[in-house]
XYZ file of C-alpha atoms in Angstrom:
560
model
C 92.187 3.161 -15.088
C 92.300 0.834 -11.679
C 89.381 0.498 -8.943
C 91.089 -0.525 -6.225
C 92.908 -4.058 -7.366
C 90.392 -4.273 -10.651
C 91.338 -3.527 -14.230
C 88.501 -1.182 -15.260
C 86.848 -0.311 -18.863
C 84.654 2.630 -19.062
C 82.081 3.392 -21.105
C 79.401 5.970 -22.597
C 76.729 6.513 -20.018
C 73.889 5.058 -21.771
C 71.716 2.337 -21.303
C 69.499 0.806 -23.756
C 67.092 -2.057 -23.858
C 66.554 -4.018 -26.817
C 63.725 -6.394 -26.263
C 63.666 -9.605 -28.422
C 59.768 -10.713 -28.998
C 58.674 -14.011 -30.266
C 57.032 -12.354 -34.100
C 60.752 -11.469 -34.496
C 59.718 -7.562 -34.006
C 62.093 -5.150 -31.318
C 60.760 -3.480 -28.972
C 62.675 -0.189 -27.493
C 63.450 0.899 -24.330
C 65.700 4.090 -23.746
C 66.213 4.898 -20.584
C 67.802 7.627 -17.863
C 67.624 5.844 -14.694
C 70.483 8.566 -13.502
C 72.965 5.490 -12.686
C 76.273 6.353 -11.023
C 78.595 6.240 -13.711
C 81.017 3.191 -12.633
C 77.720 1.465 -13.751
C 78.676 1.839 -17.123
C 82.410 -0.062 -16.295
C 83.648 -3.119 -16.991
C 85.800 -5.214 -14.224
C 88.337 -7.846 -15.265
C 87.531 -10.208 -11.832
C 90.556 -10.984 -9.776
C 91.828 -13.915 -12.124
C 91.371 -12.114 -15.269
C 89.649 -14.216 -16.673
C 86.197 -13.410 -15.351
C 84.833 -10.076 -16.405
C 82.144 -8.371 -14.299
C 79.855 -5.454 -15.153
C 78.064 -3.983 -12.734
C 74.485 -3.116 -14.718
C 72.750 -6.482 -15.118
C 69.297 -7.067 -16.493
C 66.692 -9.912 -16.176
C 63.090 -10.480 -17.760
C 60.783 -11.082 -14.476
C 56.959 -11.915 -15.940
C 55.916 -10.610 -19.338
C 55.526 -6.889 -18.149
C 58.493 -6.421 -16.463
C 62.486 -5.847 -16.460
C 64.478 -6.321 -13.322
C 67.977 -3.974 -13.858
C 70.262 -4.864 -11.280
C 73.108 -1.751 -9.879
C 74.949 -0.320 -7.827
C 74.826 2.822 -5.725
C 78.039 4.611 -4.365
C 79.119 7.628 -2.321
C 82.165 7.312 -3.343
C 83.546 4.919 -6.479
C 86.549 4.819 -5.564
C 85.533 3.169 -2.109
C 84.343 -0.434 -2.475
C 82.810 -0.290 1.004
C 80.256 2.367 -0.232
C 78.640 0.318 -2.879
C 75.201 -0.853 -2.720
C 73.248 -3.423 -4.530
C 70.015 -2.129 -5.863
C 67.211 -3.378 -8.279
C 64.799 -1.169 -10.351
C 61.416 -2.491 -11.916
C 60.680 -1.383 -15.439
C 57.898 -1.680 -18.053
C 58.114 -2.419 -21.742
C 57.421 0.886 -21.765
C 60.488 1.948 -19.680
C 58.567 3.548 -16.772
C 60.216 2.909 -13.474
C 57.945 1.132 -11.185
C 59.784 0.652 -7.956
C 63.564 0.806 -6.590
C 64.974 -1.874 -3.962
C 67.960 -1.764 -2.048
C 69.010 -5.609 -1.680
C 71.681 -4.419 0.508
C 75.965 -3.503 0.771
C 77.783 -5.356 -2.425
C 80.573 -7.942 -0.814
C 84.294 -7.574 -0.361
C 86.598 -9.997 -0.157
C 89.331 -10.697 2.765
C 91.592 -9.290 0.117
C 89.343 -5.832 -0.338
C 87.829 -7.704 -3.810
C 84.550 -6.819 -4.951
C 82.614 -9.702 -5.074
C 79.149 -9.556 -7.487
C 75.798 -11.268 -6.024
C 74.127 -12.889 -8.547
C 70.798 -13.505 -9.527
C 68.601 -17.004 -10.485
C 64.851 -16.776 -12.221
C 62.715 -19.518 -11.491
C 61.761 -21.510 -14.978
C 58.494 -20.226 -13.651
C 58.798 -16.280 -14.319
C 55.620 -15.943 -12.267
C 57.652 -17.035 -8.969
C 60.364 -14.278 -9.268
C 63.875 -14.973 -8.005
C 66.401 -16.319 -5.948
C 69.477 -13.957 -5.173
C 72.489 -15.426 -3.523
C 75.218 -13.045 -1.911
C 77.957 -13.414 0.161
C 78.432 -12.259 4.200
C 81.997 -11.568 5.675
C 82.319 -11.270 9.488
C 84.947 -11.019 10.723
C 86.409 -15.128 10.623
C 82.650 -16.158 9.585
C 81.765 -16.597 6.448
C 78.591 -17.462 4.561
C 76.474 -17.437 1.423
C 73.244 -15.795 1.907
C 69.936 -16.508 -0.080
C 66.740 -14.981 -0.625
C 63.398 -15.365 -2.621
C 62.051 -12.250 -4.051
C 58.779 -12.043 -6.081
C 57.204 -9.055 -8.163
C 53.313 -8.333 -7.984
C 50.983 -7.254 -10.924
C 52.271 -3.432 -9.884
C 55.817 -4.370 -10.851
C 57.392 -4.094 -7.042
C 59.201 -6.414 -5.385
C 58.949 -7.934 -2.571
C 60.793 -10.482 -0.061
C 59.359 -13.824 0.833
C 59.959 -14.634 4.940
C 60.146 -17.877 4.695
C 61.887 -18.263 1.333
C 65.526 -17.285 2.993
C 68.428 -18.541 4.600
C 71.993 -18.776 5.002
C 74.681 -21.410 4.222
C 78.287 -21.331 6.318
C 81.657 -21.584 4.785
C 85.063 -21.598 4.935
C 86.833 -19.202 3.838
C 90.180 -21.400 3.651
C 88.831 -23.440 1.555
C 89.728 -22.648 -2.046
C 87.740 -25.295 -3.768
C 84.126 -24.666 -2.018
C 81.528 -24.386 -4.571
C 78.001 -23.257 -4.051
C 75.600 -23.199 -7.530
C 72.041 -23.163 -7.517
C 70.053 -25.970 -9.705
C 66.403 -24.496 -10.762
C 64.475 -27.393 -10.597
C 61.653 -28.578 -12.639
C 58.443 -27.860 -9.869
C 59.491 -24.031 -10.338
C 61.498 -24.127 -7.138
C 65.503 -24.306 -6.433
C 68.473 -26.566 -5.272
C 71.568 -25.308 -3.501
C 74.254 -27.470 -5.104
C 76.711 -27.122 -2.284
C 80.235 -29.412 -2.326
C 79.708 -29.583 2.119
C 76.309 -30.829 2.349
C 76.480 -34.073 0.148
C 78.443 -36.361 -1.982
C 77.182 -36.900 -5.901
C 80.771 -37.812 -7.652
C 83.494 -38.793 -5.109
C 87.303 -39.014 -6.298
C 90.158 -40.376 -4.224
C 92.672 -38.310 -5.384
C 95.165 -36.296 -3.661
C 95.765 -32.835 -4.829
C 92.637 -32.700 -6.531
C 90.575 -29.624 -6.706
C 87.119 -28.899 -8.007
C 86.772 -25.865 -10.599
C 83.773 -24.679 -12.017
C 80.042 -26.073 -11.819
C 77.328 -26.180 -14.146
C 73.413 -27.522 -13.634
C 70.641 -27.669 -15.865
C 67.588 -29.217 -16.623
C 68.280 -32.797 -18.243
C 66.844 -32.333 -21.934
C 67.000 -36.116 -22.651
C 65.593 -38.471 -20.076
C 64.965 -37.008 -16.408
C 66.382 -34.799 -13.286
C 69.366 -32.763 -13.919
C 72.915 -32.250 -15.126
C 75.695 -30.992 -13.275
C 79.066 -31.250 -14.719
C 81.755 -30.010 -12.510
C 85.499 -29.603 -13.822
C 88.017 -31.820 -11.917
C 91.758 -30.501 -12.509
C 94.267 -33.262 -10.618
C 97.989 -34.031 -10.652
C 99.410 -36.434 -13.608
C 100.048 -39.533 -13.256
C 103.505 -39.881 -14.645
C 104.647 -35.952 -13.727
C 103.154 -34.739 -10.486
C 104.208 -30.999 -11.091
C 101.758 -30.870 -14.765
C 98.060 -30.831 -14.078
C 95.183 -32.458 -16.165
C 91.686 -31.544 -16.766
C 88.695 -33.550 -16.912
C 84.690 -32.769 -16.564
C 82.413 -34.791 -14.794
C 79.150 -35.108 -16.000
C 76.443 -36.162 -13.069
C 72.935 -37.097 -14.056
C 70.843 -37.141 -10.671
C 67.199 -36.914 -9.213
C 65.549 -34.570 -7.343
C 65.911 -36.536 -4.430
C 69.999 -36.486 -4.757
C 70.001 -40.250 -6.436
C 72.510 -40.428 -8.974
C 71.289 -42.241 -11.945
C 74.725 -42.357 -14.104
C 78.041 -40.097 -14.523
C 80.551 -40.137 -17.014
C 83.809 -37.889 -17.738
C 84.674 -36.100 -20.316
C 88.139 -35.531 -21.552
C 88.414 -34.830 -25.302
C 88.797 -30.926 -24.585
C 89.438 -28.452 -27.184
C 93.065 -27.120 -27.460
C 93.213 -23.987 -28.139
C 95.682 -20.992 -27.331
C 94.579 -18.335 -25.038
C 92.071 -21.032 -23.497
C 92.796 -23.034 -20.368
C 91.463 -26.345 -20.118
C 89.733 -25.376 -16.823
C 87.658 -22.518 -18.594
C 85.344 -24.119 -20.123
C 81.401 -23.472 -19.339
C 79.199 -25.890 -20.201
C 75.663 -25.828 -21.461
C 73.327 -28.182 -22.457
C 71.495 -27.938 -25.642
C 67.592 -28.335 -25.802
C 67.599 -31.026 -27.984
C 70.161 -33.144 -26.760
C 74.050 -32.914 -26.190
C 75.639 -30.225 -24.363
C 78.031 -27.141 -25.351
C 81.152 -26.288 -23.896
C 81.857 -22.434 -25.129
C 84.981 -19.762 -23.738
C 86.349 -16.788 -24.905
C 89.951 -16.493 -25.669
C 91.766 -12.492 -24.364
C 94.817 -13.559 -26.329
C 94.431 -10.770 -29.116
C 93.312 -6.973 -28.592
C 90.060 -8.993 -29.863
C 87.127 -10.731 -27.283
C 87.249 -14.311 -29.816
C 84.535 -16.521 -28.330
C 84.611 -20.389 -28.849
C 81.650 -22.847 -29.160
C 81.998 -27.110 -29.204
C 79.050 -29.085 -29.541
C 78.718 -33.149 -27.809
C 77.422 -35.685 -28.132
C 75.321 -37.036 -24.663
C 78.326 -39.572 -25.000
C 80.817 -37.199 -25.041
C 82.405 -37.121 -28.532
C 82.494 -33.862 -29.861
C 80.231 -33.260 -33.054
C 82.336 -32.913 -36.155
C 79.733 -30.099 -37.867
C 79.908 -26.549 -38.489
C 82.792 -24.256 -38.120
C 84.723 -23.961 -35.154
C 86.439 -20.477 -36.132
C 85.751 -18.262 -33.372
C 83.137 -15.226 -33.209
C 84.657 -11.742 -32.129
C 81.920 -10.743 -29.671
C 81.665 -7.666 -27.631
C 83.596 -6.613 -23.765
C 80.282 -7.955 -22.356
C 79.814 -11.551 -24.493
C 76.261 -10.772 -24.330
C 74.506 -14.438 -25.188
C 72.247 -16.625 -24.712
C 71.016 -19.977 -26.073
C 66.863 -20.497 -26.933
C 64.525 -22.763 -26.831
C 65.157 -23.724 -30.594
C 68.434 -24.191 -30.318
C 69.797 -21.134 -31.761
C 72.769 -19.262 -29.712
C 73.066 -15.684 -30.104
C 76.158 -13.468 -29.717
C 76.853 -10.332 -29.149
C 78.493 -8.391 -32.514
C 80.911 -5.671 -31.536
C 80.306 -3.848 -34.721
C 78.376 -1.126 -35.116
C 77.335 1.814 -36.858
C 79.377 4.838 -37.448
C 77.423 7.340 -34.703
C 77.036 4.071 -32.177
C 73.425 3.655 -31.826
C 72.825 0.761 -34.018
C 74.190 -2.925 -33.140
C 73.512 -6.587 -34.196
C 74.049 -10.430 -32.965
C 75.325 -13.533 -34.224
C 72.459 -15.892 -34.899
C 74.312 -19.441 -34.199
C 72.590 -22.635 -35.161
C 73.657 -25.686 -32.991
C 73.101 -28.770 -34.822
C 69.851 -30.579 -33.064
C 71.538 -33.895 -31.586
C 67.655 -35.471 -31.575
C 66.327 -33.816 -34.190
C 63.722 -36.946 -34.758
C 62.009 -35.994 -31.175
C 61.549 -32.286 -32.622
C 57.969 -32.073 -33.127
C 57.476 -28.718 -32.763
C 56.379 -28.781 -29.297
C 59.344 -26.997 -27.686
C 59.590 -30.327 -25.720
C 61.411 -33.712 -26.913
C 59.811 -35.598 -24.590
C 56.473 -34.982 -26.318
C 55.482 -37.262 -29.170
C 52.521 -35.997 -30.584
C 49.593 -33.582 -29.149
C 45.986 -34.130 -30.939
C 44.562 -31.699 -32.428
C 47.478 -30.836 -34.053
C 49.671 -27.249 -34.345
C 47.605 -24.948 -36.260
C 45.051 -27.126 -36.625
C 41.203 -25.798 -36.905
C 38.747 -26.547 -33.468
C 35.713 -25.428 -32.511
C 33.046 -26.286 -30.237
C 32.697 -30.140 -31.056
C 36.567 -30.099 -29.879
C 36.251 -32.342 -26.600
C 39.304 -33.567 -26.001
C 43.000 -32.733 -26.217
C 45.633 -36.159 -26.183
C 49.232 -35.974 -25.236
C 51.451 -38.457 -26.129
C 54.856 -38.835 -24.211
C 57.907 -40.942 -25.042
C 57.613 -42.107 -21.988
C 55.152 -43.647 -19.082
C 53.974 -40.408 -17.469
C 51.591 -39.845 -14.146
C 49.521 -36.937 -13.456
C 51.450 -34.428 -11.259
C 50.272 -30.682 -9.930
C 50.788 -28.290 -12.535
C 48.100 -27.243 -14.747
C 47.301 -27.059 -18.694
C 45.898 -23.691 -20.122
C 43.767 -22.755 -23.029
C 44.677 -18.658 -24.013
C 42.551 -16.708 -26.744
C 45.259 -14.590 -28.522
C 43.685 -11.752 -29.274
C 43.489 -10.651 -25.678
C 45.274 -13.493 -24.188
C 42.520 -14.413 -22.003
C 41.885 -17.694 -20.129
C 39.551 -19.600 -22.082
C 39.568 -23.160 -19.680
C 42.218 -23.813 -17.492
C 42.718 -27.422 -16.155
C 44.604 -28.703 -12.853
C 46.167 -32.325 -13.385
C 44.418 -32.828 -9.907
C 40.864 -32.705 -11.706
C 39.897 -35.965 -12.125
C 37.203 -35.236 -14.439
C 38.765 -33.658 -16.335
C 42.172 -35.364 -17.049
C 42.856 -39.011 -17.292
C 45.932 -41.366 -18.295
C 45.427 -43.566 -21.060
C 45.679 -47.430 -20.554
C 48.778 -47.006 -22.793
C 50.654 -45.222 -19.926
C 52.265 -42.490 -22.142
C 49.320 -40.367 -23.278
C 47.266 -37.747 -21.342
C 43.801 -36.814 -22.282
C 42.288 -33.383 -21.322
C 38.407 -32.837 -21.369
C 37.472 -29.510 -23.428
C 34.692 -27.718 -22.624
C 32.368 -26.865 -25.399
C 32.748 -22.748 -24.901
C 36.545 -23.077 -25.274
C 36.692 -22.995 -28.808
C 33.335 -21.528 -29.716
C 34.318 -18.041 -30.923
C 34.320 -17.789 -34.494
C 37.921 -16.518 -36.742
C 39.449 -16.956 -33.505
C 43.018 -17.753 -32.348
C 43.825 -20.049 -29.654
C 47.090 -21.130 -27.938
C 47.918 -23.732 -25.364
C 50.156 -24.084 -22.568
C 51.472 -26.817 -19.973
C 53.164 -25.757 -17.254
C 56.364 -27.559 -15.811
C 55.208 -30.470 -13.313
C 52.042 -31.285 -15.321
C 52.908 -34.857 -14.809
C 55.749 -36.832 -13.797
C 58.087 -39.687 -15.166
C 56.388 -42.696 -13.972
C 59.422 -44.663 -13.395
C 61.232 -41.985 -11.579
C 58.275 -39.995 -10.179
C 60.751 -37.029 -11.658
C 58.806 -33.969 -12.847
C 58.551 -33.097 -16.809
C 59.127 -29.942 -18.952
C 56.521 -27.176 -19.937
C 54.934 -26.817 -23.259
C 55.868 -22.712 -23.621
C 53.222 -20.321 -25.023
C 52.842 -19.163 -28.580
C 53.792 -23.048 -29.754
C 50.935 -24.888 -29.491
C 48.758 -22.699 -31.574
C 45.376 -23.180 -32.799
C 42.423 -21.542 -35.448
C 38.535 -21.751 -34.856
C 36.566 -22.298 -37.624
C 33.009 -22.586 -34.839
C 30.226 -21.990 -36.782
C 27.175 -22.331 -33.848
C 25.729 -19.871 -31.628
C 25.584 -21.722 -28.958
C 26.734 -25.188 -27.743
C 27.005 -27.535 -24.929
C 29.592 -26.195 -22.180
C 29.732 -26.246 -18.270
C 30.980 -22.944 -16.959
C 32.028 -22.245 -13.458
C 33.219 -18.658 -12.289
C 34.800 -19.174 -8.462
C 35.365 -14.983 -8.741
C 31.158 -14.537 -8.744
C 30.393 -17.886 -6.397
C 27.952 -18.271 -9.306
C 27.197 -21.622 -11.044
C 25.983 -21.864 -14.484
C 25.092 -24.682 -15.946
C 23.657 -24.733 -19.128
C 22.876 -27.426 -21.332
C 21.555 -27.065 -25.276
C 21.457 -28.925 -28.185
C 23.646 -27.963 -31.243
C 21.199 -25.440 -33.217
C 21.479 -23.883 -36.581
C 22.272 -20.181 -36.638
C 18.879 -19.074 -37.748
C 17.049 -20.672 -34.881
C 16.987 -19.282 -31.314
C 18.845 -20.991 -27.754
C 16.878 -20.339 -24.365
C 18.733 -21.068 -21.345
C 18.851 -20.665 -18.012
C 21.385 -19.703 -14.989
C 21.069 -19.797 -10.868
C 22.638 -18.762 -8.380
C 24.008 -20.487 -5.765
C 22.617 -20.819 -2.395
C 25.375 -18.871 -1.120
C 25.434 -16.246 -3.307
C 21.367 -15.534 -3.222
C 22.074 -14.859 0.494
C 24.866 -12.332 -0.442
C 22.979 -10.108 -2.736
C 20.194 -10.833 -0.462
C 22.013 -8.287 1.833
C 22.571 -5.614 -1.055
C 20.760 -2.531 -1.467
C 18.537 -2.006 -4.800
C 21.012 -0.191 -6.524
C 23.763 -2.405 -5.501
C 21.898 -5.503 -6.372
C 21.407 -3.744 -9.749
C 25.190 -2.876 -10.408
C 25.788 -6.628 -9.166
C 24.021 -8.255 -12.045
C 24.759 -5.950 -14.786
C 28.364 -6.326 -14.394
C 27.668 -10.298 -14.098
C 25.731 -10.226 -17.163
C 28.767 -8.340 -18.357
C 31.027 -11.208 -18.051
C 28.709 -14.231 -18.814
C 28.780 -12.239 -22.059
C 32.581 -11.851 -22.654
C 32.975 -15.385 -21.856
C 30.669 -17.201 -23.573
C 30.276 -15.163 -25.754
C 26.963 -13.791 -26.512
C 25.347 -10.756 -27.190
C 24.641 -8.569 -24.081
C 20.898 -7.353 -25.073
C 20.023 -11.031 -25.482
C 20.462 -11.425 -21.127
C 18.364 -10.784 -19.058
C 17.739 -10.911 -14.831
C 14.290 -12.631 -13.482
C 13.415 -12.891 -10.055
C 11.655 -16.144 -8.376
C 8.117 -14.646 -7.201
């Protein structure tokens, strides 16, 4: 079967979800969005080496799916198609459709596929890039799209833009870089020079960025393919690895030229990825057989290979569904299944951890030790939480947050810009965080912490650092008071409540007392009886979910 100039594979007309969740459990999602059935095809891309499917599906914040597809009039008309995106739930309910706009065609009447970039910040939404032909005019287009609490999206106005290029030239490259602050770089070979060669006849292949995992900034590594230098008409390969800043400074690059040989793999198709814990990846998949048989090479960050493991190849599936997580562990895509089709598996791959003396459990090798420690027991006489970096660090924007996990409430939430509540040790390298004394008070309870990206900085770079991700940095409560010292401000209420106590046994009594502000005694000032009276019960309400304390044992008084 051909679409237009594309090799096509077909298949069922079924889409299923399969979500992964952190306990190891699978959660199910079957659904009939009623796609038009070239949704369910496979392209080879006009190389054939590139294969493009048309469904494509992204986790936006913990709630919801973004499933990226196409609409048509006609499928065998590329200048019908339409790019759409469709919301979902975990529990597959549709929450809102969005037409992005028409898909892209080439000069040469090629479908082209937009593509899609989450920020590391799921909260922020995404970038979408897309191409624009007009008639000799060319240009990439991007946009910034977020998703509210009802699961629709929506386009940011001053999040968009458009970058001009030229269609002659075959070696323009335009990649986008997520960057550590949650935002995004257009990597973009017009605007400015980070590796310069002087060759002639050289052209630039493919790019890849990421997040440096070992010291600051980011990685690109772009593959360089140039004539040789004792027989013009033979080609060599080469990939240049460029460590640079936010700011564009480069702070070293290196090449790397000890390439895998392999049949049915080109020495310019290579991806590269780099590994959590140090070292980088350079994966492909081989079409040489009727069989999809996908490679993976581990490096060193000096780029010798890593002599470990089998390099036999995995026979994946038409879509070499992957991805590689935060422990280091790649998954593939099996093509087996079971005899009716509605079972499937992956490949669990474990990629040898290059710094496996930084992993402390912390999701984060630039973290040295946290006090208290994982799964450690805190209650209310836990004051203070130390973070110890590799590294000299400075307080930066982002914000450290305490979670209760049985209903993954905010128990204190801390801004690196609160003074009083986070300083730098003389040492340079560790951060100490103030608790409050109501954090932890809750007795049998479960607790989990969190540090977003751009909590603090490098201090000799001024470069922004890596997250600590939820459900790591775990902790148990073993509070055995009723009632201890805390200072408790709710900004949602205006209402200020301070309330000081000594430490009392459990058999003994605590009598303490809250006011209002000046502010908000002129507010419910205003209020009618009844509303005054719906006011305070529902803040009496929530001074008792988040202290916690019994609700019979508050009560209102008036000044006389």
């Amino acid at each position: 079967m051909s679409q237009g100039s594309l090799k096509v594979i077909c298949f069922e007309q079924i889409l299923r979800i399969r979500v992964i969740q952190l306990n190891g459990t699978v959660k199910k999602i079957n659904l009939d969005l009623k796609l038009d059935p070239v949704n369910y095809c496979l392209f080879d891309d006009v190389s054939g080496v590139k294969r493009l499917y048309l469904i494509k599906i992204y986790p936006l914040q913990k709630l919801f799916i973004l499933i990226n597809y196409i609409r048509t009039t006609n499928s065998s008309n590329l200048s019908t198609y339409k790019d759409w995106g469709d919301v979902i739930d975990l529990n597959g309910n549709n929450l809102s459709s969005t037409l992005f706009g028409p898909s892209y065609i080439d000069p040469t009447g090629h479908w082209v596929q937009s593509s899609i970039f989450q920020s590391i910040n799921k909260k922020l939404g995404f970038l979408r890039l897309d191409a624009v032909n007009q008639g000799n005019l060319q240009w990439t287009r991007w946009q910034q799209y977020l998703v509210n609490d009802f699961g629709k999206l929506s386009p940011l106005n001053m999040t968009s833009g458009n970058i001009q290029t030229n269609r002659n030239e075959t070696s323009s490259i335009i990649k986008v870089l997520l960057t550590v602050d949650s935002g995004y770089a257009l990597v973009h070979d017009r605007l400015f020079t980070l590796y310069e060669l002087n060759s002639q006849n050289t052209s630039f292949g493919s790019l890849y960025c990421d997040v440096a995992s070992v010291g600051v900034g980011h990685i690109c590594t772009i593959s360089v393919r140039y004539p040789n230098t004792t027989n013009n008409t033979v080609f060599d390969t080469e990939y240049v690895k460029i460590n640079f800043l936010s700011s564009g400074a480069v702070l070293s690059s290196s090449i790397l030229s000890d390439l895998p040989k392999l049949t049915g793999v080109s020495d310019y198709g290579w991806r590269v990825k780099t590994m959590p814990f140090g070292g980088y990846i350079l994966d492909s998949i081989s079409l040489a057989s009727q069989q999809i048989a996908y490679y993976t090479y581990a490096y060193y960050e000096n780029n010798t290979q890593v002599i470990s493991g089998p390099h036999d190849p995995f026979i994946t599936n038409g879509f070499v569904a992957k991805a590689l997580l935060h422990d280091n562990t790649f998954l593939l895509a099996s093509p087996y299944t079971n005899d009716m089709n509605t079972s499937w598996s992956l490949f669990t791959i474990p990629l040898i951890k290059i710094l496996a003396d930084r992993d402390h459990g912390y999701g984060n090798i630039l973290i040295d030790q946290i006090i208290p420690y994982i799964n450690a027991n805190v209650d209310s006489y836990t004051t203070v939480l130390n973070i110890t970096f590799y590294d000299p660090v400075v307080l930066s924007i982002g914000s450290l947050s305490i979670y209760k996990a049985s209903d993954n409430s905010i128990r204190q939430k801390v801004s690196a810009t609160m003074d009083e509540f986070c300083k730098v040790d003389p040492d340079g390298k560790t951060i100490s965080i103030i608790v409050i004394g109501s954090t932890f008070n809750e007795f049998g309870e479960s607790y989990y912490v969190t540090m977003d990206n751009n909590f603090v900085k490098s201090k000799d770079y001024n470069e922004p650092l890596e997250e600590i991700v939820e459900e790591v940095l775990k902790y148990n409560s073993s509070n055995n008071l009723a009632l201890s010292d805390f200072y408790f401000i709710d900004i949602l209420t205006e209402v200020l409540y301070y309330l000081v106590t000594k430490a009392l046994p459990l058999e003994e009594n605590a009598i303490c007392s809250a006011r209002l502000t000046t502010e908000a005694t002129k507010n419910v000032s205003t209020l009618s009886k009844n509303d005054q009276k719906i006011y305070f019960n529902s803040l009496l309400n929530e001074i008792s979910s988040k202290l916690p304390v019994r609700r019979e044992r508050l009560k209102i008084f008036r000044d006389p």
